[in-house]
XYZ file of C-alpha atoms in Angstrom:
198
model
C 3.941 -8.522 14.455
C 4.047 -4.841 13.540
C 3.302 -3.526 10.035
C 3.731 -0.033 8.624
C 2.414 1.478 5.418
C 3.736 4.836 4.237
C 3.179 6.951 1.120
C 6.587 8.624 0.915
C 5.389 11.115 -1.761
C 7.317 11.118 -5.019
C 10.243 9.017 -3.867
C 10.935 11.258 -0.847
C 13.439 13.225 -2.903
C 11.766 14.903 -5.836
C 9.490 17.940 -6.025
C 9.263 18.485 -2.258
C 12.989 18.273 -1.486
C 15.130 15.406 -0.309
C 13.468 13.829 2.733
C 15.296 10.518 2.446
C 16.919 10.544 5.881
C 13.729 11.792 7.577
C 11.727 8.971 5.997
C 14.312 6.338 6.904
C 14.483 7.650 10.484
C 10.702 7.467 10.850
C 10.634 3.904 9.527
C 13.485 2.854 11.826
C 11.722 4.330 14.868
C 8.527 2.456 13.976
C 10.503 -0.793 14.321
C 8.077 -2.659 12.054
C 8.488 -6.228 10.871
C 6.890 -5.410 7.520
C 7.002 -2.028 5.761
C 4.993 -1.102 2.672
C 5.978 2.024 0.735
C 3.969 3.872 -1.921
C 5.157 6.395 -4.486
C 8.666 4.995 -4.636
C 9.255 7.154 -7.693
C 12.780 6.780 -9.045
C 13.541 3.686 -6.981
C 14.142 1.749 -10.214
C 16.676 4.213 -11.674
C 20.361 3.346 -11.962
C 19.870 -0.382 -11.492
C 17.427 0.192 -8.601
C 20.054 2.085 -6.573
C 17.534 3.933 -4.426
C 15.570 0.769 -3.628
C 18.812 -0.982 -2.678
C 19.792 1.983 -0.501
C 16.525 1.843 1.471
C 16.817 -1.927 1.910
C 20.400 -1.625 3.089
C 19.777 1.256 5.497
C 16.694 -0.415 6.975
C 18.349 -3.864 7.039
C 15.317 -5.364 5.327
C 14.655 -7.668 2.395
C 12.073 -6.658 -0.155
C 10.413 -6.567 -3.524
C 9.492 -3.632 -5.741
C 6.670 -3.433 -8.252
C 7.641 -1.313 -11.224
C 4.387 0.538 -11.778
C 3.316 1.837 -15.201
C 2.559 5.150 -13.455
C 6.157 5.446 -12.227
C 4.924 5.469 -8.616
C 6.378 2.108 -7.649
C 5.228 0.026 -4.673
C 7.746 -1.613 -2.308
C 7.177 -4.254 0.331
C 10.006 -4.772 2.822
C 10.364 -7.353 5.570
C 12.681 -7.734 8.517
C 15.593 -10.041 7.772
C 15.025 -13.409 9.350
C 11.294 -13.451 8.620
C 10.566 -16.893 7.177
C 9.162 -15.886 3.794
C 8.126 -18.480 1.267
C 6.761 -16.285 -1.512
C 7.260 -12.763 -2.886
C 5.407 -11.593 -5.970
C 4.821 -8.298 -7.719
C 2.369 -7.312 -10.426
C 1.646 -4.035 -12.140
C 0.348 -4.694 -15.639
C -3.349 -4.758 -14.678
C -3.258 -1.901 -12.161
C -2.338 1.778 -12.175
C 0.338 1.382 -9.479
C 0.349 -2.381 -8.945
C 0.948 -4.396 -5.807
C 3.599 -6.397 -3.994
C 2.733 -9.580 -2.126
C 4.617 -11.405 0.609
C 3.721 -14.727 2.223
C 5.516 -15.823 5.379
C 5.362 -18.180 8.326
C 4.306 -16.609 11.617
C 4.922 -17.989 15.100
C 1.649 -16.521 16.359
C -0.520 -17.378 13.359
C -0.638 -19.803 10.490
C 0.919 -18.628 7.198
C 0.230 -14.930 6.591
C -0.030 -13.050 3.304
C 0.554 -9.295 3.127
C -0.475 -7.384 0.010
C 0.806 -3.826 -0.380
C -0.834 -1.552 -2.939
C -1.542 1.988 -4.047
C -5.000 2.097 -5.600
C -5.938 4.185 -8.637
C -5.882 7.884 -7.690
C -8.609 9.138 -10.009
C -11.231 6.473 -10.727
C -13.554 4.801 -8.240
C -14.428 2.198 -10.888
C -10.772 1.203 -11.318
C -10.280 1.099 -7.534
C -13.090 -1.456 -7.217
C -11.607 -3.684 -9.933
C -8.149 -3.388 -8.386
C -9.487 -4.363 -4.948
C -11.112 -7.463 -6.436
C -7.691 -8.586 -7.668
C -6.091 -7.853 -4.294
C -8.678 -9.870 -2.380
C -7.945 -12.861 -4.598
C -4.197 -12.500 -4.053
C -4.578 -12.059 -0.294
C -6.776 -15.140 0.107
C -3.875 -17.503 -0.578
C -3.289 -17.710 3.201
C -5.762 -18.211 6.055
C -4.593 -14.895 7.549
C -3.992 -11.884 5.336
C -3.484 -8.135 5.350
C -4.205 -5.697 2.528
C -2.531 -2.364 3.151
C -1.354 0.750 1.377
C -2.685 4.002 0.029
C -6.228 3.033 -0.905
C -7.177 6.513 -2.187
C -10.610 5.900 -0.741
C -12.815 6.437 2.273
C -14.182 3.626 4.382
C -17.857 3.468 5.364
C -16.767 4.386 8.906
C -15.308 7.673 7.569
C -18.761 8.982 6.646
C -20.243 11.534 6.750
C -17.745 13.289 4.494
C -17.439 17.075 4.407
C -17.208 17.873 0.680
C -16.744 21.569 1.341
C -13.801 21.118 3.712
C -12.133 18.634 1.352
C -12.307 20.915 -1.660
C -13.588 20.151 -5.135
C -10.510 18.280 -6.391
C -10.280 15.796 -3.503
C -14.052 15.374 -3.299
C -14.127 14.603 -7.026
C -11.391 11.980 -6.710
C -13.249 10.247 -3.876
C -16.631 10.271 -5.602
C -18.265 7.752 -7.892
C -20.006 8.495 -11.191
C -23.109 9.663 -9.300
C -21.119 12.360 -7.470
C -21.520 10.652 -4.101
C -18.534 9.583 -2.013
C -17.695 6.046 -3.065
C -16.762 3.614 -0.290
C -17.175 0.498 -2.457
C -13.485 -0.530 -2.599
C -13.163 -0.785 1.174
C -16.714 -2.089 1.515
C -15.736 -4.930 -0.845
C -12.920 -5.908 1.521
C -15.197 -5.688 4.566
C -17.777 -7.882 2.830
C -15.062 -10.504 2.266
C -14.284 -10.608 5.994
C -11.404 -8.149 6.214
C -11.316 -5.781 9.191
C -10.679 -2.041 8.822
C -7.942 -1.442 11.408
C -8.239 2.306 10.878
C -11.914 2.478 11.790
C -12.723 4.305 14.993
C -14.547 2.076 17.451
């Protein structure tokens, strides 16, 4: 099973020009079974025309969380995947999450939770992660993925100077230190950081 998570940046067609075909081409070349997209801004406009376009072009089924922030979260799956549950929720999170549960030949039932954690507050990120862990635990095997707007413990030490004041501030807790608590919470619950260098 191959999964892909991608922050397409403002719907892939707003402030930075229309990158729709580039984004779709990249996703197609990845040949993933499950694709999570962040910042699907505008995907809900005109009766969700843009979301439908992506699903059609990628030949995937999916669900979209309509986020209060406007930066919607989408979770797509290859057609033919034996899904038994799709849920979305946004009212208790800045960007929300989409959840998919499916039967896997290799594993028992698997749950995938796609999210885009709060961009500005480490406190909110921790509370959002606690919700995600609960949602992911509905299956024996689970994946939490997305733009976590956070560093993992394995990413330390962090070069504040190279990052710049704005990014360093967004990644820091109230004490001014880089906050790794959201990812640490997942690690403590038995999740594995697939992005950690070994």
